[in-house]
Structure formats: C-alpha cells, structure tokens
Coordinates of N, CA, C and O in Angstrom, one line a residue:
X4 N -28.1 27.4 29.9 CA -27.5 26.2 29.3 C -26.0 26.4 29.0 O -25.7 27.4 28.4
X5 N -24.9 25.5 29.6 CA -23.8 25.5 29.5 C -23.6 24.6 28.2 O -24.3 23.5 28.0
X6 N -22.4 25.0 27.0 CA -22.1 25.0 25.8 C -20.4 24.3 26.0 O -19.6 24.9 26.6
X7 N -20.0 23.4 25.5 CA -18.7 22.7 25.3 C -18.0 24.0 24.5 O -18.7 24.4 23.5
X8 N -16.9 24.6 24.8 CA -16.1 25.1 23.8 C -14.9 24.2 22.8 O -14.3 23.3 23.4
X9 N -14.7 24.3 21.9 CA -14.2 23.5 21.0 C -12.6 23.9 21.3 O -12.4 25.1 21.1
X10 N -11.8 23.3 21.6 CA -10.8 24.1 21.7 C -9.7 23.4 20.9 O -8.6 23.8 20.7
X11 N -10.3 21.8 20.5 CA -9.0 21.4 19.9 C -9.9 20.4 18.5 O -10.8 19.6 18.7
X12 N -9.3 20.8 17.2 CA -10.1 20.0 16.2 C -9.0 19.3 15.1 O -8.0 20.0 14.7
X13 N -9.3 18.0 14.9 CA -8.3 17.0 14.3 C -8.9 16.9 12.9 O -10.0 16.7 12.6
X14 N -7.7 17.1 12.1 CA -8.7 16.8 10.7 C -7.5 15.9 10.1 O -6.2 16.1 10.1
X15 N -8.5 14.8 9.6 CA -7.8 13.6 9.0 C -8.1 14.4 7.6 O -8.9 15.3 7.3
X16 N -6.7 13.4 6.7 CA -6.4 13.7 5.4 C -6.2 12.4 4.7 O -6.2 11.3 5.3
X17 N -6.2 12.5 4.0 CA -5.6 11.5 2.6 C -5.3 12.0 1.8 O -5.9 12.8 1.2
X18 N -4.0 11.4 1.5 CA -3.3 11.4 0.0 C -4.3 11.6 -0.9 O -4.2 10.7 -1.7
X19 N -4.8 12.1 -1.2 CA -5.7 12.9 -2.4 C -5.8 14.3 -2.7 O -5.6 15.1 -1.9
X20 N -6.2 14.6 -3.9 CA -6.7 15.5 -4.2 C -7.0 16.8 -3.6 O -6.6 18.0 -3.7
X21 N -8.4 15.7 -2.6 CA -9.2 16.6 -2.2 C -8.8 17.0 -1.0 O -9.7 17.7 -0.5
X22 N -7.4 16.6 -0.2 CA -7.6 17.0 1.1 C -7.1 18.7 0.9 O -7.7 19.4 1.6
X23 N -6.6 19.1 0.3 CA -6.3 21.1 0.5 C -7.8 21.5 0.7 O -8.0 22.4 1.5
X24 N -8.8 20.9 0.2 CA -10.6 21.5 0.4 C -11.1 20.9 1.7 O -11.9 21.5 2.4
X25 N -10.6 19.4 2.2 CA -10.9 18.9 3.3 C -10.1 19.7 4.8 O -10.6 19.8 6.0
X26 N -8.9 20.3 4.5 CA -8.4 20.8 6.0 C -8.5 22.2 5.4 O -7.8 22.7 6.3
X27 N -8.8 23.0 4.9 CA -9.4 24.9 4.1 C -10.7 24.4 5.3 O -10.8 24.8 6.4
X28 N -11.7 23.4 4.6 CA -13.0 23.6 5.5 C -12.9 23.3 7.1 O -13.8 23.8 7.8
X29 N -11.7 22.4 7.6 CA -11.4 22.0 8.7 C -11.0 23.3 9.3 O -11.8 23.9 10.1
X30 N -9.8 23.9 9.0 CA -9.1 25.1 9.3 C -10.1 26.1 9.3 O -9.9 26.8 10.3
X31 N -10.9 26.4 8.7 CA -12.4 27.3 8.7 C -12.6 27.2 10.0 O -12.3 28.2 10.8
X32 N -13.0 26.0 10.5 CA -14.2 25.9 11.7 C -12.9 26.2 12.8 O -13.1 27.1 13.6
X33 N -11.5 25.3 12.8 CA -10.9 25.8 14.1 C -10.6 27.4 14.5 O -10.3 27.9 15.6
X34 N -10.9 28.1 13.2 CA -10.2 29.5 13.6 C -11.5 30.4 14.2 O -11.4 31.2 15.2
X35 N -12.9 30.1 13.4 CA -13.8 30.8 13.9 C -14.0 30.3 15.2 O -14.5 31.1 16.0
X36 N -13.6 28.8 15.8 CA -13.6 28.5 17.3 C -12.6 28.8 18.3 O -12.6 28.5 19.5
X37 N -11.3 29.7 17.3 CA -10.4 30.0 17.9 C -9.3 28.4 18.9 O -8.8 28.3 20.0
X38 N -9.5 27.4 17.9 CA -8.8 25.9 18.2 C -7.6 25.5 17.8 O -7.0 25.9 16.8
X39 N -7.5 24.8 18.5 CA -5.7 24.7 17.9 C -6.2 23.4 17.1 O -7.3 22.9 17.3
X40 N -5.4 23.0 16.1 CA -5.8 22.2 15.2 C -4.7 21.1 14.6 O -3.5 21.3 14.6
X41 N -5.3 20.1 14.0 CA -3.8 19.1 14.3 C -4.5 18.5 13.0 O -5.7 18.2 12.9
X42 N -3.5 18.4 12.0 CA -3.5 17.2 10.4 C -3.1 16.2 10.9 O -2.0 16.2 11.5
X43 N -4.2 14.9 10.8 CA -3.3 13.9 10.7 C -3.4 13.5 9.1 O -4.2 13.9 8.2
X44 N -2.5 12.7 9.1 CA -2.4 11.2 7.5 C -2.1 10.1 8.4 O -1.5 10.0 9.4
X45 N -3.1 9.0 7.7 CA -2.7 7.3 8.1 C -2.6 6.4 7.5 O -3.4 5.8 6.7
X46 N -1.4 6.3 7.8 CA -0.4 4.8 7.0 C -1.7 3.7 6.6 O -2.5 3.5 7.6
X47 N -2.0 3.2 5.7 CA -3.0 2.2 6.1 C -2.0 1.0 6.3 O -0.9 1.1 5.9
X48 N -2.5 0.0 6.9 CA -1.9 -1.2 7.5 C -1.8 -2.1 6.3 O -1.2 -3.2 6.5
X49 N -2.2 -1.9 4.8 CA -2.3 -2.9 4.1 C -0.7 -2.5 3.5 O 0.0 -1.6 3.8
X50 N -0.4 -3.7 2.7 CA 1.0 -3.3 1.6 C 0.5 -2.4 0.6 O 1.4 -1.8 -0.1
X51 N -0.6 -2.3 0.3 CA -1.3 -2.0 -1.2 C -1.9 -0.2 -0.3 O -2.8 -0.2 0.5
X52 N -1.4 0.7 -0.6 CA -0.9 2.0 -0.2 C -2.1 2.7 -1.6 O -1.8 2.3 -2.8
X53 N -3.4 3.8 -1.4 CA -4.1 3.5 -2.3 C -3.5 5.3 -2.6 O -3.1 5.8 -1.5
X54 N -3.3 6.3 -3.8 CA -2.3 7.2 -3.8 C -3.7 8.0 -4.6 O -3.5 9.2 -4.5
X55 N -4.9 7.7 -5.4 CA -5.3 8.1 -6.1 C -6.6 7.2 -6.2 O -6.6 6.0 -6.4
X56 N -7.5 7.9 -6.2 CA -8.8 7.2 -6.6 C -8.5 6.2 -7.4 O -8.8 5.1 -7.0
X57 N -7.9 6.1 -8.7 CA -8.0 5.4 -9.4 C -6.7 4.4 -10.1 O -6.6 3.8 -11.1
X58 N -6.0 4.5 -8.8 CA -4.4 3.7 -9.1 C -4.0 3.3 -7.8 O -4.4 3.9 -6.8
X59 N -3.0 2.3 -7.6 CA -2.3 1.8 -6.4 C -1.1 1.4 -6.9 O -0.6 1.3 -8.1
X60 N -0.6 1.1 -5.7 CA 0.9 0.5 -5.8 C 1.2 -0.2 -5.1 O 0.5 0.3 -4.1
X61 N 1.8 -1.4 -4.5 CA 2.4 -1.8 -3.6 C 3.4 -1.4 -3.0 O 4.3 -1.3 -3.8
X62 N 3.8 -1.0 -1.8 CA 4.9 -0.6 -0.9 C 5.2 -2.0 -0.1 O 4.5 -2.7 0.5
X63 N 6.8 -1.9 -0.5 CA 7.8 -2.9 0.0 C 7.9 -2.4 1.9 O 7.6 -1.2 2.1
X64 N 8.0 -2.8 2.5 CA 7.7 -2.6 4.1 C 9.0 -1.7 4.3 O 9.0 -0.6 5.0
X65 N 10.4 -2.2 3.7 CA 11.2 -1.4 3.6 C 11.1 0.6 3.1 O 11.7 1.5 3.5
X66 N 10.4 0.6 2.4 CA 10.1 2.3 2.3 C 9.0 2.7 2.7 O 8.5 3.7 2.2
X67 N 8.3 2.0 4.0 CA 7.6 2.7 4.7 C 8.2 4.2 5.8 O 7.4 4.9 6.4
X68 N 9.8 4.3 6.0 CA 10.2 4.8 5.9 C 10.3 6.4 5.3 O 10.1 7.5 5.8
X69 N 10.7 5.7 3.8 CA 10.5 7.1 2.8 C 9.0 7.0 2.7 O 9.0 7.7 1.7
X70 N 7.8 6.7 2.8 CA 6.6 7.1 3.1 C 6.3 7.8 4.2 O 5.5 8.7 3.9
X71 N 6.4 7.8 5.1 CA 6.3 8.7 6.6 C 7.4 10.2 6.1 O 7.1 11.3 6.3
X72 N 8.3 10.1 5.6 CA 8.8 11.3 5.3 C 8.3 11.6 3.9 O 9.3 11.9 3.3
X73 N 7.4 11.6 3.3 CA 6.9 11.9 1.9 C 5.4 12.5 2.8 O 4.9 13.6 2.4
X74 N 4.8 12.1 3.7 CA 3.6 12.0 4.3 C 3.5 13.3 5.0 O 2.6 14.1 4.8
X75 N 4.6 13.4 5.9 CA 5.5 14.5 6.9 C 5.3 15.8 5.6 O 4.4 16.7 5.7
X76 N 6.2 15.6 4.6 CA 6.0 17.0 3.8 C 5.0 17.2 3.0 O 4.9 18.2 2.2
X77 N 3.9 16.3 3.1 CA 2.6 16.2 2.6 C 1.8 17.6 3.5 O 1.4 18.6 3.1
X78 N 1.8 17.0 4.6 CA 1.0 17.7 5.7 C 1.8 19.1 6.0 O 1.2 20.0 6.5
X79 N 3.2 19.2 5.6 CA 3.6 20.5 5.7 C 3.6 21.7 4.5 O 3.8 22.9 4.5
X80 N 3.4 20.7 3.7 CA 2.6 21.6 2.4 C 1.7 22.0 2.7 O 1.8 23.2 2.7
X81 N 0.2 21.3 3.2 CA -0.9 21.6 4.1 C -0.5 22.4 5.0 O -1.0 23.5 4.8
X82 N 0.0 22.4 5.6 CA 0.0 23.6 6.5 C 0.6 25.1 6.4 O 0.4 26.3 6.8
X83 N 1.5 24.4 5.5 CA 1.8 26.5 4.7 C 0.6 26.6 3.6 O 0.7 27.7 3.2
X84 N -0.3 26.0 3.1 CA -0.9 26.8 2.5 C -1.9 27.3 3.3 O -2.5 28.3 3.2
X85 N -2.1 26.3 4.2 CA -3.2 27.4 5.4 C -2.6 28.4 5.9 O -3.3 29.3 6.4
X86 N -1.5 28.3 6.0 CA -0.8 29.5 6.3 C -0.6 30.1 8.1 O -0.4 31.3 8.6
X87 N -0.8 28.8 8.9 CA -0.7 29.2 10.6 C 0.6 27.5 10.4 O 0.6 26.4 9.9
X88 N 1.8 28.7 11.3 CA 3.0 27.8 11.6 C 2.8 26.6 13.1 O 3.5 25.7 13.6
X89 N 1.5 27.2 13.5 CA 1.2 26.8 15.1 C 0.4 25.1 14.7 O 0.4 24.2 15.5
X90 N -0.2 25.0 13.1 CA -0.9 24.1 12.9 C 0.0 22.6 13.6 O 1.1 22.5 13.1
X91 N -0.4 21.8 14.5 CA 0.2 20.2 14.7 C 0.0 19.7 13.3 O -0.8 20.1 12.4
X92 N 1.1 18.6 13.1 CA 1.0 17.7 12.3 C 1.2 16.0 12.9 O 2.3 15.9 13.5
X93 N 0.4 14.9 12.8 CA 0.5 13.7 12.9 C 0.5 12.8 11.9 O -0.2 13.0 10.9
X94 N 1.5 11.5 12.2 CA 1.1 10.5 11.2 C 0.9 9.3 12.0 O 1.4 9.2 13.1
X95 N 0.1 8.5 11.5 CA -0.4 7.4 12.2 C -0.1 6.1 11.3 O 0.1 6.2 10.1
X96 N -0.1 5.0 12.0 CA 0.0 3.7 10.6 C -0.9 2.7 11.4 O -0.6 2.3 12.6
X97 N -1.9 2.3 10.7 CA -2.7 1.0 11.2 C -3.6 1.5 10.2 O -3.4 2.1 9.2
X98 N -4.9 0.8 11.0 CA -6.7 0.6 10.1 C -6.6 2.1 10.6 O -6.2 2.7 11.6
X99 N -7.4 2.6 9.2 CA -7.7 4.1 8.9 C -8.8 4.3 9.8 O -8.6 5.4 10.1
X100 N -9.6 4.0 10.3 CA -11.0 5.0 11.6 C -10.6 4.5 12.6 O -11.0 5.4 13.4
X101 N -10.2 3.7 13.2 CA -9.2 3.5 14.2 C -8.1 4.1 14.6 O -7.9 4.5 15.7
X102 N -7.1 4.2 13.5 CA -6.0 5.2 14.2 C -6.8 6.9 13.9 O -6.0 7.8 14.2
X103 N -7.7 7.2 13.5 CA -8.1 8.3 13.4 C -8.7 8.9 14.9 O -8.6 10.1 15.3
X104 N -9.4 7.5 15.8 CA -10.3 7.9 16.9 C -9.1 7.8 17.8 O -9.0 8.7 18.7
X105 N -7.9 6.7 17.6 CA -7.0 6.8 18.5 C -6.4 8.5 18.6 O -6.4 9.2 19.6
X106 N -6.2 8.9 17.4 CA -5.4 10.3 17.2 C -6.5 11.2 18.2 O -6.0 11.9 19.2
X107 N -7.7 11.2 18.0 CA -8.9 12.2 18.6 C -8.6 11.9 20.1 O -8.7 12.8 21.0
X108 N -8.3 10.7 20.3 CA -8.2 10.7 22.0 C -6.8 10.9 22.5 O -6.9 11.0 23.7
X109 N -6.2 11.0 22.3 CA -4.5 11.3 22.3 C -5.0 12.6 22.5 O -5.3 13.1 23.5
X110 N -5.1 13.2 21.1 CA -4.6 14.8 21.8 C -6.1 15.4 22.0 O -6.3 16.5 21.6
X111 N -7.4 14.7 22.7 CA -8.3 15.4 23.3 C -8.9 16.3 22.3 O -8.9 17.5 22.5
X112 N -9.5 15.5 20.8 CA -9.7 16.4 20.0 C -11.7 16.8 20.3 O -12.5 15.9 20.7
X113 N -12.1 17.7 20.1 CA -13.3 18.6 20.6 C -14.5 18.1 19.0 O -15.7 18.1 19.1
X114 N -13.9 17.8 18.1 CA -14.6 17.6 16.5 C -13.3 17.2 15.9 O -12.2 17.6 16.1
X115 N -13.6 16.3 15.1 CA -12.8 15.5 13.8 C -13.6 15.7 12.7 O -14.7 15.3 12.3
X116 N -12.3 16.7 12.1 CA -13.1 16.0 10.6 C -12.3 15.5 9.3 O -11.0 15.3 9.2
X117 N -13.4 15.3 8.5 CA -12.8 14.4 7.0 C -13.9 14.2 6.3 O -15.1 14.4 6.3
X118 N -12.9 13.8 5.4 CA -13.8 13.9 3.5 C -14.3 12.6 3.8 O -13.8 11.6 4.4
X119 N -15.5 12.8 3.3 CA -16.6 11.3 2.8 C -16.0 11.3 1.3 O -15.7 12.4 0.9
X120 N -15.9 10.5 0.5 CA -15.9 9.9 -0.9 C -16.8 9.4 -2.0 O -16.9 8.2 -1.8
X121 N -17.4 9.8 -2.9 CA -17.6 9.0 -3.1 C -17.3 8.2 -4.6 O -17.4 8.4 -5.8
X122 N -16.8 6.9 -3.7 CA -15.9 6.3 -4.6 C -17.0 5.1 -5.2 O -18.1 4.9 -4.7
X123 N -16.3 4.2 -6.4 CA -17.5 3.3 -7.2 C -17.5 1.9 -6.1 O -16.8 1.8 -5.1
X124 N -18.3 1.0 -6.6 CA -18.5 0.2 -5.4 C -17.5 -0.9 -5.3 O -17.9 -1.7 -4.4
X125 N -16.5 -1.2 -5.8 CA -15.4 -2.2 -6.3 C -14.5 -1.6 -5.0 O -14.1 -2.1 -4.0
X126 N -14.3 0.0 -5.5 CA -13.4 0.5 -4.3 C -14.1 0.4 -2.6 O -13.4 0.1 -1.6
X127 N -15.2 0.8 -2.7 CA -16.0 0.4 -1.4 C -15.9 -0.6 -0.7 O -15.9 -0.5 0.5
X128 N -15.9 -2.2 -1.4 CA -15.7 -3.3 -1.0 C -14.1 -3.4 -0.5 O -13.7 -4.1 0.4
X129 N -13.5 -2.7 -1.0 CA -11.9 -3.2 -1.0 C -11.2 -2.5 0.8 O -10.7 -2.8 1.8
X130 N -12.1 -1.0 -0.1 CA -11.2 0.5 1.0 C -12.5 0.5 2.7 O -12.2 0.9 3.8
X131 N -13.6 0.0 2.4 CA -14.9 0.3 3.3 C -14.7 1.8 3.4 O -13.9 2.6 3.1
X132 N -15.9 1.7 4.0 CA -16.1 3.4 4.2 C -15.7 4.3 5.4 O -16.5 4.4 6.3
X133 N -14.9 4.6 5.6 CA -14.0 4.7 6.5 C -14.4 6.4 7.6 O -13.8 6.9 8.5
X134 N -15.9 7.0 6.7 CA -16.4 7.8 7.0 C -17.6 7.4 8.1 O -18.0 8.1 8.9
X135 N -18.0 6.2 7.8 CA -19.1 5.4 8.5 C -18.7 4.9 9.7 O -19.3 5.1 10.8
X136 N -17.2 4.0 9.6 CA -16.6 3.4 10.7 C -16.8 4.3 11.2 O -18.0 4.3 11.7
X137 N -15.9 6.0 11.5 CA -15.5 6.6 12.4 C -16.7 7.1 13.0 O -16.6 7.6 14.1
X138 N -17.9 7.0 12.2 CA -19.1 7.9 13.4 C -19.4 7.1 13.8 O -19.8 7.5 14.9
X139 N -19.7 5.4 13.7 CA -20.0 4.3 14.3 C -19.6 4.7 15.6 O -20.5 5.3 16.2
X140 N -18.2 4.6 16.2 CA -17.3 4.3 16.9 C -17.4 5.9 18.0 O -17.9 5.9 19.2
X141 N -16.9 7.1 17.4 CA -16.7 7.9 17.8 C -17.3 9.0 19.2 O -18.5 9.3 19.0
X142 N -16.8 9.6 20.1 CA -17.0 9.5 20.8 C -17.2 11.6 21.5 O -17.6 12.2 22.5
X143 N -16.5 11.9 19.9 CA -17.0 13.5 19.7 C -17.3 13.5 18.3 O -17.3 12.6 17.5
X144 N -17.6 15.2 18.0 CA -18.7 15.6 16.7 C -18.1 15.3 16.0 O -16.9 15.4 16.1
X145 N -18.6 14.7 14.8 CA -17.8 14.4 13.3 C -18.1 15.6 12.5 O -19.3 15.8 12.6
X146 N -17.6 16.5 11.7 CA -17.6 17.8 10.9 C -16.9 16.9 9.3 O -15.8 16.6 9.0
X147 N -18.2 16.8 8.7 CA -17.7 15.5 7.3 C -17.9 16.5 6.3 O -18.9 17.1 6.1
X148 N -16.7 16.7 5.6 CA -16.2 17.6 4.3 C -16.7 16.3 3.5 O -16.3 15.1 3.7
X149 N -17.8 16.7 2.3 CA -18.4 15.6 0.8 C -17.3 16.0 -0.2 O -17.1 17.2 -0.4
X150 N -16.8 15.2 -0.6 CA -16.1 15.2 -1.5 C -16.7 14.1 -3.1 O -16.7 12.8 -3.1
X151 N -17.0 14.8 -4.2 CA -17.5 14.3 -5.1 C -16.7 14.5 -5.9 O -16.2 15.6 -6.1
X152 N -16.4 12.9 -6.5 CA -15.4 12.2 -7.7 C -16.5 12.2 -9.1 O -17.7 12.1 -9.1
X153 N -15.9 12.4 -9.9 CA -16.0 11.9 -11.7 C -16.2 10.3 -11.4 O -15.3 9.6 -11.0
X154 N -17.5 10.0 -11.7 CA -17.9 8.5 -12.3 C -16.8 8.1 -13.5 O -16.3 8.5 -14.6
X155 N -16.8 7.0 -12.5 CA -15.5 6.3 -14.0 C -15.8 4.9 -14.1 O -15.2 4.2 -15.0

C-alpha cells in the first residue's frame, strides 16, 4: 500500500487567544512530517472585524490597511515563538472557509488545520461555524485543534 506524504501543511489562525495552542499543535504535526508549513489570518469580509470572543469593533475600510500590517506582525510573533525562520506566512481577506480552502489550494497544502470554538449560540448565528464550512467543502485532511472557551 502506497501512503501520500504530507509535505506541505496550512494552519489557519485567528486573532485570538488561542491560536499560539492552535499553530504549537499545527507545527507539531509539520515537523514530525518533516513539512513545510504556512500561517495564514483572514480578513473577514464583514466591517465588523470580531478581535475577541467577547468584543468587536468596526473597521473603517480605510485601516484595513493598518490591519494587514497588524495581522503581518501577528503571524510573525507566531512564527518566532515557534521558533523555524523558514515558517510561510499568508494573509487573506474574504469569507473565512473559503479563503482558507483557496489558501490550501494555492500553495498545494497536504492537511489544514484550525481551532474549532466553542463559542455561545448568539455568536454562532452571527460568525457560523467556520470549522464545519471548511470540512464540508474541502478537498484534503482537516487536523481540528478544540479549543474550549469559559461559558459567559
């Protein structure tokens, strides 16, 4: 039986928290596959930019701008604390599981992963589940880092 080698794995992030635990578990699996590995972040397409489980802001279209360079040094924080200078970094702007599968097929990714949430159902209606879209849709292995929030 012939076996796919993994050689390239994409791990989406979000402005949260939890992504240093979401790309640690991502960066895990590319090194024991010996893969090159690429962070993305994605712009969401809405004005309403969500920064924190439990707060938002609206963003003027004019500082989307200084958001792609706030985003940029987001993922390069991420990447020195993983500590490989070779890590890719991407940013994307559209619908979040969409530009995520776009990113997977661009650079020919082998497994994507990302944090599942789980957030209260108010946020669910607003954000959808953006861990569901992408396995709907997707067209390699999903590797889903759980990330569990404080009921509020």
């Amino acid at each position: 039986m012939e076996t796919n080698k993994i050689k390239k794995v994409l791990i989406a992030l979000d402005y949260d928290k939890s992504a240093e635990s979401v790309a640690e578990a991502g960066y895990s699996l590319a090194k024991a596959m010996n893969a090159e590995t690429t962070l993305l972040h994605v712009i969401y397409e809405h004005l309403t930019y969500y920064v924190e489980y439990y707060s938002a802001y609206e963003i003027q279209l004019d500082h989307i701008k200084d958001l792609r360079m706030s985003m940029h040094y987001f993922l390069d924080e991420i990447k020195k604390h993983l500590g490989d200078e070779w890590i890719h970094t991407m940013i994307k702007e559209g619908v979040i599981a969409q530009s995520i599968l776009e990113a997977a097929e661009e650079i020919n990714a082998d497994v994507i992963v990302l944090g599942a949430h789980s957030r209260n159902w108010f946020e669910n209606i607003i954000m959808g589940d953006d861990a569901k879209a992408v396995l709907k849709k997707t067209k390699v292995p999903l590797f889903i880092v759980p990330i569990k929030t404080e009921n509020k």
